mmCIF file of C-alpha atoms in Angstrom:
data_model
loop_
_atom_site.group_PDB
_atom_site.id
_atom_site.type_symbol
_atom_site.label_atom_id
_atom_site.label_comp_id
_atom_site.label_asym_id
_atom_site.label_seq_id
_atom_site.Cartn_x
_atom_site.Cartn_y
_atom_site.Cartn_z
ATOM 1 C CA MET A 1 -298.594 90.385 -78.694
ATOM 2 C CA ARG A 2 -300.408 93.688 -79.072
ATOM 3 C CA LEU A 3 -297.134 95.560 -78.512
ATOM 4 C CA LEU A 4 -295.374 93.418 -81.094
ATOM 5 C CA ASP A 5 -298.128 94.075 -83.612
ATOM 6 C CA GLU A 6 -298.096 97.830 -82.998
ATOM 7 C CA GLN A 7 -294.310 98.075 -83.248
ATOM 8 C CA TYR A 8 -294.294 95.907 -86.391
ATOM 9 C CA THR A 9 -296.860 98.259 -87.954
ATOM 10 C CA ARG A 10 -294.608 101.254 -87.190
ATOM 11 C CA THR A 11 -291.318 99.574 -88.164
ATOM 12 C CA PRO A 12 -291.796 96.456 -90.344
ATOM 13 C CA CYS A 13 -288.034 96.232 -90.874
ATOM 14 C CA TYR A 14 -287.480 95.244 -87.224
ATOM 15 C CA GLY A 15 -286.439 91.642 -86.832
ATOM 16 C CA VAL A 16 -286.404 89.425 -83.769
ATOM 17 C CA LEU A 17 -283.358 91.049 -82.189
ATOM 18 C CA LYS A 18 -284.612 94.631 -82.498
ATOM 19 C CA MET A 19 -288.068 93.630 -81.271
ATOM 20 C CA THR A 20 -286.464 92.004 -78.243
ATOM 21 C CA VAL A 21 -284.505 95.177 -77.477
ATOM 22 C CA TYR A 22 -287.676 97.257 -77.907
ATOM 23 C CA LEU A 23 -289.662 95.119 -75.437
ATOM 24 C CA ARG A 24 -286.808 95.145 -72.921
ATOM 25 C CA GLN A 25 -286.680 98.943 -73.111
ATOM 26 C CA LEU A 26 -290.365 98.949 -72.170
ATOM 27 C CA GLY A 27 -289.540 96.865 -69.097
ATOM 28 C CA TYR A 28 -290.636 93.392 -70.271
ATOM 29 C CA GLN A 29 -288.351 90.484 -69.433
ATOM 30 C CA VAL A 30 -288.309 88.570 -72.714
ATOM 31 C CA ASN A 31 -285.649 86.618 -74.525
ATOM 32 C CA VAL A 32 -285.010 86.147 -78.223
ATOM 33 C CA LYS A 33 -286.623 82.708 -78.356
ATOM 34 C CA ARG A 34 -289.930 83.954 -76.943
ATOM 35 C CA VAL A 35 -290.095 86.924 -79.316
ATOM 36 C CA ARG A 36 -289.233 84.674 -82.286
ATOM 37 C CA ARG A 37 -291.975 82.218 -81.299
ATOM 38 C CA LEU A 38 -294.574 84.981 -80.913
ATOM 39 C CA LEU A 39 -293.680 86.640 -84.212
ATOM 40 C CA ARG A 40 -293.958 83.287 -86.002
ATOM 41 C CA LEU A 41 -297.276 82.618 -84.287
ATOM 42 C CA MET A 42 -298.568 85.981 -85.522
ATOM 43 C CA GLY A 43 -297.143 85.402 -89.018
ATOM 44 C CA LEU A 44 -294.897 88.465 -88.891
ATOM 45 C CA GLU A 45 -291.412 88.670 -90.372
ATOM 46 C CA ALA A 46 -289.053 91.520 -91.074
ATOM 47 C CA VAL A 47 -289.474 93.212 -94.450
ATOM 48 C CA TYR A 48 -286.164 93.341 -96.303
ATOM 49 C CA GLN A 49 -284.824 92.376 -99.693
ATOM 50 C CA LYS A 50 -284.019 88.697 -99.696
ATOM 51 C CA PRO A 51 -281.470 87.077 -101.994
ATOM 52 C CA ASN A 52 -282.858 86.101 -105.375
ATOM 53 C CA THR A 53 -280.758 83.021 -106.030
ATOM 54 C CA SER A 54 -283.311 80.567 -107.388
ATOM 55 C CA LYS A 55 -283.955 82.242 -110.742
ATOM 56 C CA PRO A 56 -281.644 80.947 -113.470
ATOM 57 C CA ASN A 57 -280.120 83.381 -115.911
ATOM 58 C CA PRO A 58 -281.962 82.862 -119.217
ATOM 59 C CA GLU A 59 -278.742 83.522 -121.163
ATOM 60 C CA HIS A 60 -276.926 80.566 -119.582
ATOM 61 C CA GLN A 61 -276.936 77.230 -121.359
ATOM 62 C CA VAL A 62 -278.825 74.405 -119.647
ATOM 63 C CA TYR A 63 -276.900 71.147 -119.849
ATOM 64 C CA PRO A 64 -278.784 67.847 -120.007
ATOM 65 C CA TYR A 65 -278.459 65.256 -117.247
ATOM 66 C CA LEU A 66 -276.597 62.521 -119.075
ATOM 67 C CA LEU A 67 -277.192 59.738 -116.528
ATOM 68 C CA ARG A 68 -280.996 59.842 -116.597
ATOM 69 C CA GLY A 69 -282.329 56.408 -117.453
ATOM 70 C CA MET A 70 -278.839 54.879 -117.513
ATOM 71 C CA VAL A 71 -278.419 51.567 -115.708
ATOM 72 C CA ILE A 72 -275.032 51.367 -113.982
ATOM 73 C CA GLU A 73 -273.869 47.760 -114.257
ATOM 74 C CA ARG A 74 -270.088 47.689 -113.771
ATOM 75 C CA CYS A 75 -267.243 49.381 -111.915
ATOM 76 C CA ASP A 76 -265.726 52.538 -113.424
ATOM 77 C CA GLN A 77 -268.793 53.093 -115.591
ATOM 78 C CA VAL A 78 -269.658 56.416 -113.922
ATOM 79 C CA TRP A 79 -267.264 58.844 -112.259
ATOM 80 C CA SER A 80 -267.878 62.026 -110.329
ATOM 81 C CA THR A 81 -265.683 64.645 -108.699
ATOM 82 C CA ASP A 82 -266.092 67.382 -106.136
ATOM 83 C CA ILE A 83 -263.980 70.260 -104.849
ATOM 84 C CA THR A 84 -264.662 71.470 -101.310
ATOM 85 C CA TYR A 85 -263.160 74.745 -100.098
ATOM 86 C CA THR A 86 -262.325 74.981 -96.390
ATOM 87 C CA ARG A 87 -261.540 78.292 -94.728
ATOM 88 C CA LEU A 88 -258.428 78.532 -92.549
ATOM 89 C CA GLN A 89 -257.035 81.459 -90.563
ATOM 90 C CA SER A 90 -254.505 82.176 -93.298
ATOM 91 C CA GLY A 91 -256.694 81.528 -96.340
ATOM 92 C CA PHE A 92 -258.397 78.581 -98.000
ATOM 93 C CA ILE A 93 -257.509 74.981 -98.792
ATOM 94 C CA TYR A 94 -259.437 72.714 -101.041
ATOM 95 C CA LEU A 95 -260.152 69.011 -100.880
ATOM 96 C CA HIS A 96 -260.509 67.177 -104.146
ATOM 97 C CA GLY A 97 -262.511 63.962 -104.015
ATOM 98 C CA PHE A 98 -263.601 61.312 -106.460
ATOM 99 C CA LEU A 99 -266.670 59.138 -106.352
ATOM 100 C CA ILE A 100 -266.906 56.001 -108.436
ATOM 101 C CA LYS A 101 -270.397 54.582 -108.713
ATOM 102 C CA ASN A 102 -270.546 50.874 -109.302
#
C-alpha cells in the first residue's frame, strides 16, 4: 500500500491498470482486482476530467410532468412511446414500442 501511495503521489493520473503494470514491473505478482480493492480501500482514484452530464442547460425549456397527481382509471387514458437504437455490424436499427397504461 505504501508503494501505491507513493506512485499515486507522483502520478495521480494513473488508474488501476497502470498501477498494476507499475507493481508488476517492480516484481510484485498482483492482479487488477487486488489493486482496485487496495486503491478503493485507501480512497484513491485517478485524477481526470469526468463527464459533466448532470447539469441542465439553463437556456433549455423545462417541460412540466403532466401526469403528476393524475389517477389513471381506464384503458387508453395514458400512452407512452420509446425508440431503442440497436447497433449492428452494418449500422443501426431501431425498435419502436408503445406502452399503454391502464
